[in-house]
PDB file of C-alpha atoms in Angstrom:
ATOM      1  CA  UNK A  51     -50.285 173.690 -68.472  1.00 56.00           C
ATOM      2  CA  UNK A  52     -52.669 173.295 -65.651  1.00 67.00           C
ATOM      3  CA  UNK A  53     -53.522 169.519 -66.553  1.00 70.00           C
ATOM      4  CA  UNK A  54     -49.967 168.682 -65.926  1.00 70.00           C
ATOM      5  CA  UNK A  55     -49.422 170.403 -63.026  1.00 70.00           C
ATOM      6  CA  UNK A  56     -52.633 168.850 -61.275  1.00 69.00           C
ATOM      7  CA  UNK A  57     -51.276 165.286 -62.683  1.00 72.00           C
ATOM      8  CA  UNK A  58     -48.221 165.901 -60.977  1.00 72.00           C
ATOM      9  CA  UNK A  59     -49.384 167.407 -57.829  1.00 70.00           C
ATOM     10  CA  UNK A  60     -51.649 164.079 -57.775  1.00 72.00           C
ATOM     11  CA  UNK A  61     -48.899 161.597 -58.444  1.00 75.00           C
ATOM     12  CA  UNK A  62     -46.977 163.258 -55.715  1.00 72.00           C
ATOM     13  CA  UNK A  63     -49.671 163.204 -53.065  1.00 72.00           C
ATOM     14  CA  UNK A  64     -50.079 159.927 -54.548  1.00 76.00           C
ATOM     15  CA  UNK A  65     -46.435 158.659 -54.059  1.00 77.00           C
ATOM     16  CA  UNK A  66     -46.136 159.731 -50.354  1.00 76.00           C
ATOM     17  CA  UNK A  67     -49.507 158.117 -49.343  1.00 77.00           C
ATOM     18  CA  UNK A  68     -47.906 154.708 -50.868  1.00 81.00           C
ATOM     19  CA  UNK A  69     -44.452 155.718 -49.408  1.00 80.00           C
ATOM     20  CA  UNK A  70     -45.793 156.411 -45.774  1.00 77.00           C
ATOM     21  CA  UNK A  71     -47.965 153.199 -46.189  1.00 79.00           C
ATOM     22  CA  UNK A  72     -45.174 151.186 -46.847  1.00 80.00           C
ATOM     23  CA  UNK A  73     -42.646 152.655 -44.206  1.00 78.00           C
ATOM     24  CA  UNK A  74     -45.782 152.210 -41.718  1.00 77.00           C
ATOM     25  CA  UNK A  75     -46.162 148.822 -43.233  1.00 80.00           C
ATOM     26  CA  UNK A  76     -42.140 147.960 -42.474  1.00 81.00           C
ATOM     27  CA  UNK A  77     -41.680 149.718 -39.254  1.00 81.00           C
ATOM     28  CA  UNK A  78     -44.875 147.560 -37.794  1.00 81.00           C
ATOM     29  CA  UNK A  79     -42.883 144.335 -38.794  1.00 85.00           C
ATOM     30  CA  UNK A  80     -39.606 145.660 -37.388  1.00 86.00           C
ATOM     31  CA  UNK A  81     -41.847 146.615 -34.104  1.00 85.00           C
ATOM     32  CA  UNK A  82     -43.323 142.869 -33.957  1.00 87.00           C
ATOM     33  CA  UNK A  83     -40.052 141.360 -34.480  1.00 90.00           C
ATOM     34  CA  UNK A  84     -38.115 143.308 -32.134  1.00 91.00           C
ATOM     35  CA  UNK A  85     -41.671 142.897 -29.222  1.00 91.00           C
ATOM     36  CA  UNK A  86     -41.157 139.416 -30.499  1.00 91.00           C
ATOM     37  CA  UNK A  87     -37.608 139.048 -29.365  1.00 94.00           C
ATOM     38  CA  UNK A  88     -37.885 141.160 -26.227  1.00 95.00           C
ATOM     39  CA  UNK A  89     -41.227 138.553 -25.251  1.00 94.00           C
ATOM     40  CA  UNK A  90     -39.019 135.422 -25.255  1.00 95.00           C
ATOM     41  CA  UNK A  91     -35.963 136.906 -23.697  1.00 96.00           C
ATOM     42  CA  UNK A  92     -38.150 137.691 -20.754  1.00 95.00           C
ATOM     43  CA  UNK A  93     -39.960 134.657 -20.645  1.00 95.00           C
ATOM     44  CA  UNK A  94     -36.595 132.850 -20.333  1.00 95.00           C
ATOM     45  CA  UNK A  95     -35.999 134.718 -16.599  1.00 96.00           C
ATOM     46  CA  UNK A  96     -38.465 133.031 -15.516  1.00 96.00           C
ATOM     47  CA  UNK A  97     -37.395 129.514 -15.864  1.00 94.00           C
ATOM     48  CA  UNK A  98     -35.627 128.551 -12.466  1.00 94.00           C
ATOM     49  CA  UNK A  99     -39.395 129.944 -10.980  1.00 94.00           C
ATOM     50  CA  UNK A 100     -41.469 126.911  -9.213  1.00 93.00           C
ATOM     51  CA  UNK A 101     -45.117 126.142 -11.278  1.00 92.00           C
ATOM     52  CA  UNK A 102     -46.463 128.578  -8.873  1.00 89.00           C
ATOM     53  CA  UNK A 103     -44.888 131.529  -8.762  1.00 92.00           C
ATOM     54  CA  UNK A 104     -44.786 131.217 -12.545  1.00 95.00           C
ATOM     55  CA  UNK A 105     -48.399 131.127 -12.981  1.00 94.00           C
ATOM     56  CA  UNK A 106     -48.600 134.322 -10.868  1.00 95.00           C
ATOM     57  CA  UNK A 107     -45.860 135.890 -12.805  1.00 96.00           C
ATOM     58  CA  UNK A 108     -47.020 134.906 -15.640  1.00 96.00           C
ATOM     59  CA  UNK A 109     -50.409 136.766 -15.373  1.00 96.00           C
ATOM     60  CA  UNK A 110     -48.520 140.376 -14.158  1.00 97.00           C
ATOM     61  CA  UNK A 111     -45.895 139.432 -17.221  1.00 97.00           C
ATOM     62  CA  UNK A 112     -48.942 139.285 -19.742  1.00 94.00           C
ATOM     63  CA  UNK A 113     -50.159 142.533 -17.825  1.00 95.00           C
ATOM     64  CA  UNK A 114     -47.655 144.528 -18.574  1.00 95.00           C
ATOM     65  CA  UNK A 115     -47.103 143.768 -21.926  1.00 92.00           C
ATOM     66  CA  UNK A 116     -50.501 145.301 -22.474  1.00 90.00           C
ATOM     67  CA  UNK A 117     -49.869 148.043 -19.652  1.00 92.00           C
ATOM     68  CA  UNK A 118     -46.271 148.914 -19.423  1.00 92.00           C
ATOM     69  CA  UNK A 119     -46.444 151.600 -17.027  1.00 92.00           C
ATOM     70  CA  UNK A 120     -48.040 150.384 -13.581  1.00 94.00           C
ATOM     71  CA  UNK A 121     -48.527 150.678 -10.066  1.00 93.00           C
ATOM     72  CA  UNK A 122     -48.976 147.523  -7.234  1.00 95.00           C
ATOM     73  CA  UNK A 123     -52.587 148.631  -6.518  1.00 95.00           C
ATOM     74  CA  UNK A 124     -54.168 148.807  -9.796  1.00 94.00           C
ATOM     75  CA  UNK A 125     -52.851 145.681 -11.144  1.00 96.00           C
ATOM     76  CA  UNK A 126     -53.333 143.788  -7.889  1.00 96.00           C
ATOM     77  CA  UNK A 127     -57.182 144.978  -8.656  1.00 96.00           C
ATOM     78  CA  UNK A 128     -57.108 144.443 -12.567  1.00 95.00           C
ATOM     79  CA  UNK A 129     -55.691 140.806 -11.796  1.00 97.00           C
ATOM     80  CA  UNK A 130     -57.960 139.422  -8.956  1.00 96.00           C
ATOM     81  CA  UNK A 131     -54.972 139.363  -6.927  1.00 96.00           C
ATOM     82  CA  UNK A 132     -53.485 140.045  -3.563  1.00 96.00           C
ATOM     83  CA  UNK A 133     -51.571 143.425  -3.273  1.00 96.00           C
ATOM     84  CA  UNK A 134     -48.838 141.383  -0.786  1.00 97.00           C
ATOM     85  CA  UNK A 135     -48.871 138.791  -3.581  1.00 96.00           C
ATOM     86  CA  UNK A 136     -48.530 141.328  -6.880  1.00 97.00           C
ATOM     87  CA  UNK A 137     -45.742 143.503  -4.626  1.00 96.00           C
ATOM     88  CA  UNK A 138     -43.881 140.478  -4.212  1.00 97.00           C
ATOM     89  CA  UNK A 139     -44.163 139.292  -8.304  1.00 97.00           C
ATOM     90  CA  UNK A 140     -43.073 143.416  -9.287  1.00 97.00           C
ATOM     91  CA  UNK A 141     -40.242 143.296  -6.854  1.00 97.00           C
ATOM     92  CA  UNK A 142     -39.119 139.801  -8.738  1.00 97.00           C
ATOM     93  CA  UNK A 143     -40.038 141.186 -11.835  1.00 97.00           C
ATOM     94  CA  UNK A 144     -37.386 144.305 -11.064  1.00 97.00           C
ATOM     95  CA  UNK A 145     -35.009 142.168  -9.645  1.00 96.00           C
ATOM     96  CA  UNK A 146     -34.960 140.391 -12.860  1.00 96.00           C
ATOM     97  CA  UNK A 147     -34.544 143.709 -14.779  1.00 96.00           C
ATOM     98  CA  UNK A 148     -38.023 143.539 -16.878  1.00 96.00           C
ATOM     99  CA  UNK A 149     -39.842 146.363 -14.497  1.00 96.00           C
ATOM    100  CA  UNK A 150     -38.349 149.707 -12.899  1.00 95.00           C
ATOM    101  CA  UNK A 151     -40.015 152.024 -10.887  1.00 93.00           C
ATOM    102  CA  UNK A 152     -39.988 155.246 -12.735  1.00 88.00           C
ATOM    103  CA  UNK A 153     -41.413 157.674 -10.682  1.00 82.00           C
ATOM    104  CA  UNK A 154     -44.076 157.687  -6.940  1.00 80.00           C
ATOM    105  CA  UNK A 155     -47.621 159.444  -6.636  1.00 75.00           C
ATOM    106  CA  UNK A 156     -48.329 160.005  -3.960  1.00 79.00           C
ATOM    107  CA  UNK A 157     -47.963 156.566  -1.703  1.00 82.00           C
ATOM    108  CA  UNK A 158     -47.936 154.695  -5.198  1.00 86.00           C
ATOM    109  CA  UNK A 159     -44.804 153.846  -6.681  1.00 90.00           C
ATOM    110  CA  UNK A 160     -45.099 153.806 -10.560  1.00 92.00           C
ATOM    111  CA  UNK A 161     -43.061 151.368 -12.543  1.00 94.00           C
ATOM    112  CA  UNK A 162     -42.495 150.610 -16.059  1.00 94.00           C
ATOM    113  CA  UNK A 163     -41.663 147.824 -18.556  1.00 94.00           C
ATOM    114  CA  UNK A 164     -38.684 150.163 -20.005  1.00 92.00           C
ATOM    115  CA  UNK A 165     -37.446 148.235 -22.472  1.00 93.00           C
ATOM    116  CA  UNK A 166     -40.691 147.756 -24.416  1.00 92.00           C
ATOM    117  CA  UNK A 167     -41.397 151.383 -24.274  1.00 90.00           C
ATOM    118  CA  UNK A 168     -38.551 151.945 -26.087  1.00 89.00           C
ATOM    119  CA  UNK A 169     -39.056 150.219 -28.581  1.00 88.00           C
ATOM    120  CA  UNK A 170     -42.243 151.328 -29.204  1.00 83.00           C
ATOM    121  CA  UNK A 171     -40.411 155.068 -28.828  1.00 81.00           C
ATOM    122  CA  UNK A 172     -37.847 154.505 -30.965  1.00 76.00           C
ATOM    123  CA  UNK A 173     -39.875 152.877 -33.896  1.00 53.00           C
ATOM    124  CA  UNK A 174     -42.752 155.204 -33.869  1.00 54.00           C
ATOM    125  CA  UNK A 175     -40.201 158.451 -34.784  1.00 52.00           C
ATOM    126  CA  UNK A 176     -38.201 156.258 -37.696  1.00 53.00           C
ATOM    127  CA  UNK A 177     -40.895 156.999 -39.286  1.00 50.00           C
ATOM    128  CA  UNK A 178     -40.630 160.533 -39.324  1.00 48.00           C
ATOM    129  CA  UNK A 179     -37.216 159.742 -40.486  1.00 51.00           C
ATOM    130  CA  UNK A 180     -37.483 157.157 -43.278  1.00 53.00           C
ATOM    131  CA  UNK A 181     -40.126 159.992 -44.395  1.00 49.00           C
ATOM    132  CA  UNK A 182     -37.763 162.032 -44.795  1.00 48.00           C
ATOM    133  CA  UNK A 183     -34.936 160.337 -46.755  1.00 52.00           C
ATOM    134  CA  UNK A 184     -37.587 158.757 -48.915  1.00 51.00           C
ATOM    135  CA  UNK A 185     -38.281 161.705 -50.887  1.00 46.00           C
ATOM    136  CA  UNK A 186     -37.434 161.276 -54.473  1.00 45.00           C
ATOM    137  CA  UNK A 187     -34.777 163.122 -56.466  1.00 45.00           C
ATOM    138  CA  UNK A 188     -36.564 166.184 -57.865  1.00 43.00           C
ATOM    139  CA  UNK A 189     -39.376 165.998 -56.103  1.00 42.00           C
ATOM    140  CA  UNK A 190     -40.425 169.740 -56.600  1.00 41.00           C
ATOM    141  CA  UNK A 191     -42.939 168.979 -59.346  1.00 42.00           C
ATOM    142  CA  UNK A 192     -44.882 171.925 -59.543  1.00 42.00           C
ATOM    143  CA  UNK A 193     -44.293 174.490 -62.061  1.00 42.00           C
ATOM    144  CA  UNK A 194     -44.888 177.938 -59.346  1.00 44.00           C
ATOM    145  CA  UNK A 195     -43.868 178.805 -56.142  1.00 44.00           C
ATOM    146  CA  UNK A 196     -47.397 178.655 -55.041  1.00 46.00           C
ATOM    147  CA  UNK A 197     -48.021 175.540 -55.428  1.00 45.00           C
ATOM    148  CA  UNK A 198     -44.705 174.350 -53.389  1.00 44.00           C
ATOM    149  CA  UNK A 199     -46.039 174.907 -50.326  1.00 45.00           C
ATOM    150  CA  UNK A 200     -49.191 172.244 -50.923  1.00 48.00           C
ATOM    151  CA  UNK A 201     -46.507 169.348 -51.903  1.00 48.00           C
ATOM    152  CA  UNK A 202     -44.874 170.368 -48.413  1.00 49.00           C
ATOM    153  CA  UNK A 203     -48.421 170.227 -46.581  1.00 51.00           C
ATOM    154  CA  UNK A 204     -49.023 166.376 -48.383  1.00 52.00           C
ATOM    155  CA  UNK A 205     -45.570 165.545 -47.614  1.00 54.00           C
ATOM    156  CA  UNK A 206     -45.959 166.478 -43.380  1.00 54.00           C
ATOM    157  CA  UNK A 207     -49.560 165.208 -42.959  1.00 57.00           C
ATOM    158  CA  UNK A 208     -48.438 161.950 -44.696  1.00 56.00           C
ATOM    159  CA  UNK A 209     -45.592 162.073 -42.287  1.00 57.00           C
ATOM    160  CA  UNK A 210     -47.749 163.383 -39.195  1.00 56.00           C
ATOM    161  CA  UNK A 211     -50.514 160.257 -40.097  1.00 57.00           C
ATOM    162  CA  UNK A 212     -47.694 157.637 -39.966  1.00 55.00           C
ATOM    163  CA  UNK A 213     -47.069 158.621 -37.083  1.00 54.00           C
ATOM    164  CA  UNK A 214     -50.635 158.768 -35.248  1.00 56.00           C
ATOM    165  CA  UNK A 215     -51.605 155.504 -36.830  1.00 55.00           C
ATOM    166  CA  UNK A 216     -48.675 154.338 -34.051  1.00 52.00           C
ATOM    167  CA  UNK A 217     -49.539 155.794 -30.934  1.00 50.00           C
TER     168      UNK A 217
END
């Protein structure tokens, strides 16, 4: 009957809304924990620094956490700083194996904090894939073929909105 179709077409839109909230929920924790980790391991390099050059490396370290790909110029600008002074605290900062340079444009060099970007890569598509093994045994609740294809759509825009809500 039509009643029970629509209830289970709404429990099942219903169920992945909760199921992509949760793995959202989960994978931010995992993200935190895992920034967390990656936060004080770097902040360790930096211990046989004098109070000086920490201070300075401390404000390009914060920097880049919020702006993991950069180049000298705009974060000498962004950070009141000399460009002879930020130059020197990127080359220490590769040296210690936190920044890389990734790619040039034109006379700027890019480089990136690598290792958080990953993370943030990796976590944002287990989504897509804890989405997909979460999908309950039997899920094909409607009773026609025409109706399939809407518990698909719910199913992929609950996947494709986990994922925005990470970028």
């Amino acid at each position: 009957n039509d009643t029970g179709t629509q209830n289970r077409w709404l429990w099942a839109m219903g169920f992945f809304f909760l199921q992509a909230l949760s793995d959202s929920a989960n994978d931010a924790i995992r993200t935190i924990d895992k920034l967390t980790t990656l936060h004080n391991k770097s902040l360790s390099l930096f211990d046989d620094l004098s109070k000086r050059q920490k201070t300075n490396v401390l404000k390009v370290f914060n920097y880049i956490e919020s702006n993991p790909i950069i180049d000298i110029q705009k974060t000498a600008v962004s950070l009141e700083m000399s460009y002879n002074t930020a130059s020197k605290i990127v080359s220490l900062l590769v040296e210690k194996g936190i920044l890389q340079q990734t790619d040039k444009s034109g006379k700027a060099r890019i480089f990136s904090y690598s290792e958080y970007l990953d993370i943030l890569r990796k976590d944002t598509w287990s989504i897509l894939e804890a989405q997909s093994r979460s999908l309950p045994e039997g899920w094909w609740l409607c009773s026609s073929s025409e109706e399939k294809p809407a518990i698909v759509l719910v199913s992929f825009l609950s996947c494709l909105l986990s994922l925005l809500s990470h970028l």
